[in-house]
Amino acid sequence: NKLENVLPFNMALAAGNGIQRMGSPRDKRGDSMTSLLLPDKESAIEVLCLTWQHWLELMEEPKIDCLKMDVEGGEFTLLPSMKKYLEARKPGLYLSLHPHLLDEGTREREMTKVVETLASYRHYIDNTGIEQKVESLLERDRLHKASSCLFLPV
């Protein structure tokens, strides 16, 4: 595979279309931790953002077999906007979750939205290789740390 089936885009998927600022918790660009949750950081940059639906329309509804999502806390607004697509198409989804980047008072509510969005998958494989029920994402220890999950079509 010469990665001819992988398409990079110089933009971010977000809850709204337009220019938004992204910063890093370490205030270092290029550290793979840049997030829309940190627009006020000194190292923040402006990026073009599109909604999932707008991107799908621009790309003329491409066939997607697998999605990799590691958006440093942006998953809590992006995933709910993808719910209909995920339920209908059920692509494989490799998802990095970052509840620890949210205020403690909102973590459970935001993770509940993730569970509701991904309920049609029923199970996922956690970063230790063990199959888990989607509802396990709401367990107390999972609300305080980053994790990676592989959701496969049922």
PDB file of C-alpha atoms in Angstrom:
ATOM      1  CA  ASN A   1       0.000   0.000   0.000  1.00  0.00           C
ATOM      2  CA  LYS A   2       1.539   3.262  -1.122  1.00  0.00           C
ATOM      3  CA  LEU A   3      -1.120   5.151   0.854  1.00  0.00           C
ATOM      4  CA  GLU A   4      -3.010   6.085  -2.292  1.00  0.00           C
ATOM      5  CA  ASN A   5      -6.213   5.423  -0.360  1.00  0.00           C
ATOM      6  CA  VAL A   6      -5.293   7.891   2.433  1.00  0.00           C
ATOM      7  CA  LEU A   7      -6.194  11.514   1.869  1.00  0.00           C
ATOM      8  CA  PRO A   8      -4.605  14.231   4.040  1.00  0.00           C
ATOM      9  CA  PHE A   9      -6.352  17.583   4.422  1.00  0.00           C
ATOM     10  CA  ASN A  10      -4.884  20.817   5.737  1.00  0.00           C
ATOM     11  CA  MET A  11      -7.901  21.646   7.891  1.00  0.00           C
ATOM     12  CA  ALA A  12      -9.710  20.527  11.015  1.00  0.00           C
ATOM     13  CA  LEU A  13     -13.116  18.972  11.528  1.00  0.00           C
ATOM     14  CA  ALA A  14     -15.088  20.882  14.138  1.00  0.00           C
ATOM     15  CA  ALA A  15     -18.566  21.754  15.385  1.00  0.00           C
ATOM     16  CA  GLY A  16     -18.727  24.779  13.065  1.00  0.00           C
ATOM     17  CA  ASN A  17     -17.356  26.062   9.760  1.00  0.00           C
ATOM     18  CA  GLY A  18     -14.850  28.908   9.788  1.00  0.00           C
ATOM     19  CA  ILE A  19     -11.489  29.931  11.154  1.00  0.00           C
ATOM     20  CA  GLN A  20     -10.766  28.812  14.719  1.00  0.00           C
ATOM     21  CA  ARG A  21      -7.723  28.936  16.970  1.00  0.00           C
ATOM     22  CA  MET A  22      -5.930  25.801  18.193  1.00  0.00           C
ATOM     23  CA  GLY A  23      -3.289  25.664  20.898  1.00  0.00           C
ATOM     24  CA  SER A  24      -1.199  23.091  22.734  1.00  0.00           C
ATOM     25  CA  PRO A  25      -1.136  22.477  26.495  1.00  0.00           C
ATOM     26  CA  ARG A  26       2.675  22.571  26.272  1.00  0.00           C
ATOM     27  CA  ASP A  27       2.602  25.747  24.157  1.00  0.00           C
ATOM     28  CA  LYS A  28       4.653  23.939  21.509  1.00  0.00           C
ATOM     29  CA  ARG A  29       3.512  23.628  17.913  1.00  0.00           C
ATOM     30  CA  GLY A  30       3.846  20.240  16.301  1.00  0.00           C
ATOM     31  CA  ASP A  31       3.684  18.231  19.531  1.00  0.00           C
ATOM     32  CA  SER A  32       0.564  16.344  18.331  1.00  0.00           C
ATOM     33  CA  MET A  33      -1.461  17.779  21.217  1.00  0.00           C
ATOM     34  CA  THR A  34      -2.910  20.826  19.470  1.00  0.00           C
ATOM     35  CA  SER A  35      -6.564  21.265  20.406  1.00  0.00           C
ATOM     36  CA  LEU A  36      -9.521  23.499  19.670  1.00  0.00           C
ATOM     37  CA  LEU A  37     -10.098  23.411  23.447  1.00  0.00           C
ATOM     38  CA  LEU A  38      -7.034  25.640  23.931  1.00  0.00           C
ATOM     39  CA  PRO A  39      -7.534  28.713  21.707  1.00  0.00           C
ATOM     40  CA  ASP A  40      -5.898  31.136  24.166  1.00  0.00           C
ATOM     41  CA  LYS A  41      -2.500  29.480  24.375  1.00  0.00           C
ATOM     42  CA  GLU A  42       0.458  31.610  23.291  1.00  0.00           C
ATOM     43  CA  SER A  43       1.386  29.128  20.557  1.00  0.00           C
ATOM     44  CA  ALA A  44      -2.183  28.972  19.152  1.00  0.00           C
ATOM     45  CA  ILE A  45      -2.623  29.137  15.401  1.00  0.00           C
ATOM     46  CA  GLU A  46      -5.630  29.828  13.217  1.00  0.00           C
ATOM     47  CA  VAL A  47      -6.946  26.923  11.170  1.00  0.00           C
ATOM     48  CA  LEU A  48      -9.740  26.357   8.700  1.00  0.00           C
ATOM     49  CA  CYS A  49     -12.477  24.239  10.276  1.00  0.00           C
ATOM     50  CA  LEU A  50     -15.319  22.422   8.553  1.00  0.00           C
ATOM     51  CA  THR A  51     -18.207  20.487  10.001  1.00  0.00           C
ATOM     52  CA  TRP A  52     -18.381  16.777   9.291  1.00  0.00           C
ATOM     53  CA  GLN A  53     -21.478  17.292   7.130  1.00  0.00           C
ATOM     54  CA  HIS A  54     -19.870  20.113   5.121  1.00  0.00           C
ATOM     55  CA  TRP A  55     -16.751  18.005   4.530  1.00  0.00           C
ATOM     56  CA  LEU A  56     -18.875  15.032   3.409  1.00  0.00           C
ATOM     57  CA  GLU A  57     -20.710  17.246   0.923  1.00  0.00           C
ATOM     58  CA  LEU A  58     -17.475  18.727  -0.448  1.00  0.00           C
ATOM     59  CA  MET A  59     -16.001  15.246  -0.858  1.00  0.00           C
ATOM     60  CA  GLU A  60     -19.201  13.970  -2.511  1.00  0.00           C
ATOM     61  CA  GLU A  61     -19.886  11.349   0.198  1.00  0.00           C
ATOM     62  CA  PRO A  62     -16.718   9.237  -0.155  1.00  0.00           C
ATOM     63  CA  LYS A  63     -16.646   5.567   0.786  1.00  0.00           C
ATOM     64  CA  ILE A  64     -14.912   5.398   4.163  1.00  0.00           C
ATOM     65  CA  ASP A  65     -13.898   2.015   5.539  1.00  0.00           C
ATOM     66  CA  CYS A  66     -11.958   3.247   8.553  1.00  0.00           C
ATOM     67  CA  LEU A  67     -11.627   6.535  10.441  1.00  0.00           C
ATOM     68  CA  LYS A  68      -8.833   7.489  12.806  1.00  0.00           C
ATOM     69  CA  MET A  69      -9.815  10.255  15.193  1.00  0.00           C
ATOM     70  CA  ASP A  70      -7.325  11.795  17.602  1.00  0.00           C
ATOM     71  CA  VAL A  71      -8.506  15.380  18.007  1.00  0.00           C
ATOM     72  CA  GLU A  72      -7.378  16.168  21.553  1.00  0.00           C
ATOM     73  CA  GLY A  73     -10.787  16.736  23.144  1.00  0.00           C
ATOM     74  CA  GLY A  74     -12.568  17.848  19.973  1.00  0.00           C
ATOM     75  CA  GLU A  75     -14.211  14.422  19.819  1.00  0.00           C
ATOM     76  CA  PHE A  76     -16.822  15.579  22.317  1.00  0.00           C
ATOM     77  CA  THR A  77     -18.334  18.022  19.814  1.00  0.00           C
ATOM     78  CA  LEU A  78     -17.335  16.251  16.593  1.00  0.00           C
ATOM     79  CA  LEU A  79     -18.646  12.731  17.336  1.00  0.00           C
ATOM     80  CA  PRO A  80     -22.259  13.765  18.066  1.00  0.00           C
ATOM     81  CA  SER A  81     -22.332  15.583  14.715  1.00  0.00           C
ATOM     82  CA  MET A  82     -21.315  12.296  13.043  1.00  0.00           C
ATOM     83  CA  LYS A  83     -23.922  10.114  14.751  1.00  0.00           C
ATOM     84  CA  LYS A  84     -26.244   9.559  11.757  1.00  0.00           C
ATOM     85  CA  TYR A  85     -23.298   8.771   9.496  1.00  0.00           C
ATOM     86  CA  LEU A  86     -21.734   6.335  11.966  1.00  0.00           C
ATOM     87  CA  GLU A  87     -25.045   4.548  12.558  1.00  0.00           C
ATOM     88  CA  ALA A  88     -25.772   4.223   8.842  1.00  0.00           C
ATOM     89  CA  ARG A  89     -22.291   3.377   7.510  1.00  0.00           C
ATOM     90  CA  LYS A  90     -20.513   1.922  10.558  1.00  0.00           C
ATOM     91  CA  PRO A  91     -16.939   2.431   9.379  1.00  0.00           C
ATOM     92  CA  GLY A  92     -14.216   1.062  11.596  1.00  0.00           C
ATOM     93  CA  LEU A  93     -13.315   3.822  14.054  1.00  0.00           C
ATOM     94  CA  TYR A  94     -10.006   4.122  15.865  1.00  0.00           C
ATOM     95  CA  LEU A  95     -10.790   6.740  18.482  1.00  0.00           C
ATOM     96  CA  SER A  96      -8.585   8.478  21.005  1.00  0.00           C
ATOM     97  CA  LEU A  97     -10.594   9.858  23.905  1.00  0.00           C
ATOM     98  CA  HIS A  98      -9.373  12.752  26.072  1.00  0.00           C
ATOM     99  CA  PRO A  99     -11.887  13.287  28.900  1.00  0.00           C
ATOM    100  CA  HIS A 100      -9.085  14.505  31.174  1.00  0.00           C
ATOM    101  CA  LEU A 101      -8.906  17.676  29.037  1.00  0.00           C
ATOM    102  CA  LEU A 102     -12.469  18.611  30.020  1.00  0.00           C
ATOM    103  CA  ASP A 103     -13.564  20.318  33.211  1.00  0.00           C
ATOM    104  CA  GLU A 104     -14.292  17.655  35.827  1.00  0.00           C
ATOM    105  CA  GLY A 105     -17.877  18.846  36.130  1.00  0.00           C
ATOM    106  CA  THR A 106     -18.629  18.107  32.453  1.00  0.00           C
ATOM    107  CA  ARG A 107     -16.693  14.879  31.859  1.00  0.00           C
ATOM    108  CA  GLU A 108     -19.445  12.388  32.621  1.00  0.00           C
ATOM    109  CA  ARG A 109     -22.026  14.321  30.584  1.00  0.00           C
ATOM    110  CA  GLU A 110     -19.687  14.584  27.581  1.00  0.00           C
ATOM    111  CA  MET A 111     -18.674  10.919  27.776  1.00  0.00           C
ATOM    112  CA  THR A 112     -22.369   9.999  27.971  1.00  0.00           C
ATOM    113  CA  LYS A 113     -22.842  11.788  24.624  1.00  0.00           C
ATOM    114  CA  VAL A 114     -19.974   9.725  23.191  1.00  0.00           C
ATOM    115  CA  VAL A 115     -21.558   6.487  24.452  1.00  0.00           C
ATOM    116  CA  GLU A 116     -24.935   7.480  22.968  1.00  0.00           C
ATOM    117  CA  THR A 117     -23.282   8.357  19.656  1.00  0.00           C
ATOM    118  CA  LEU A 118     -21.399   5.061  19.465  1.00  0.00           C
ATOM    119  CA  ALA A 119     -24.125   2.796  20.894  1.00  0.00           C
ATOM    120  CA  SER A 120     -24.762   1.175  17.508  1.00  0.00           C
ATOM    121  CA  TYR A 121     -21.280  -0.374  17.653  1.00  0.00           C
ATOM    122  CA  ARG A 122     -22.147  -2.059  21.007  1.00  0.00           C
ATOM    123  CA  HIS A 123     -18.521  -3.096  21.702  1.00  0.00           C
ATOM    124  CA  TYR A 124     -15.000  -1.810  21.222  1.00  0.00           C
ATOM    125  CA  ILE A 125     -11.497  -3.138  21.715  1.00  0.00           C
ATOM    126  CA  ASP A 126      -9.604  -1.182  24.361  1.00  0.00           C
ATOM    127  CA  ASN A 127      -5.901  -0.302  24.302  1.00  0.00           C
ATOM    128  CA  THR A 128      -5.078  -3.595  26.076  1.00  0.00           C
ATOM    129  CA  GLY A 129      -6.789  -5.627  23.329  1.00  0.00           C
ATOM    130  CA  ILE A 130      -9.825  -6.573  25.416  1.00  0.00           C
ATOM    131  CA  GLU A 131     -13.358  -6.284  24.043  1.00  0.00           C
ATOM    132  CA  GLN A 132     -15.521  -3.969  26.146  1.00  0.00           C
ATOM    133  CA  LYS A 133     -19.136  -2.829  26.051  1.00  0.00           C
ATOM    134  CA  VAL A 134     -19.518   0.769  24.894  1.00  0.00           C
ATOM    135  CA  GLU A 135     -21.117   1.644  28.243  1.00  0.00           C
ATOM    136  CA  SER A 136     -17.841   0.832  30.000  1.00  0.00           C
ATOM    137  CA  LEU A 137     -16.530   4.184  28.767  1.00  0.00           C
ATOM    138  CA  LEU A 138     -18.542   5.710  31.622  1.00  0.00           C
ATOM    139  CA  GLU A 139     -16.636   3.834  34.329  1.00  0.00           C
ATOM    140  CA  ARG A 140     -15.063   6.222  36.809  1.00  0.00           C
ATOM    141  CA  ASP A 141     -11.420   5.393  35.995  1.00  0.00           C
ATOM    142  CA  ARG A 142     -12.010   6.004  32.272  1.00  0.00           C
ATOM    143  CA  LEU A 143     -13.281   9.527  32.927  1.00  0.00           C
ATOM    144  CA  HIS A 144      -9.887  10.737  34.144  1.00  0.00           C
ATOM    145  CA  LYS A 145      -7.405   9.558  31.524  1.00  0.00           C
ATOM    146  CA  ALA A 146      -6.815   9.380  27.799  1.00  0.00           C
ATOM    147  CA  SER A 147      -7.521   6.089  26.062  1.00  0.00           C
ATOM    148  CA  SER A 148      -7.695   4.591  22.608  1.00  0.00           C
ATOM    149  CA  CYS A 149     -10.546   2.414  21.367  1.00  0.00           C
ATOM    150  CA  LEU A 150     -11.202   0.445  18.201  1.00  0.00           C
ATOM    151  CA  PHE A 151     -14.864   0.278  17.202  1.00  0.00           C
ATOM    152  CA  LEU A 152     -15.679  -2.306  14.542  1.00  0.00           C
ATOM    153  CA  PRO A 153     -18.970  -2.850  12.717  1.00  0.00           C
ATOM    154  CA  VAL A 154     -21.212  -5.443  14.356  1.00  0.00           C
TER     155      VAL A 154
END
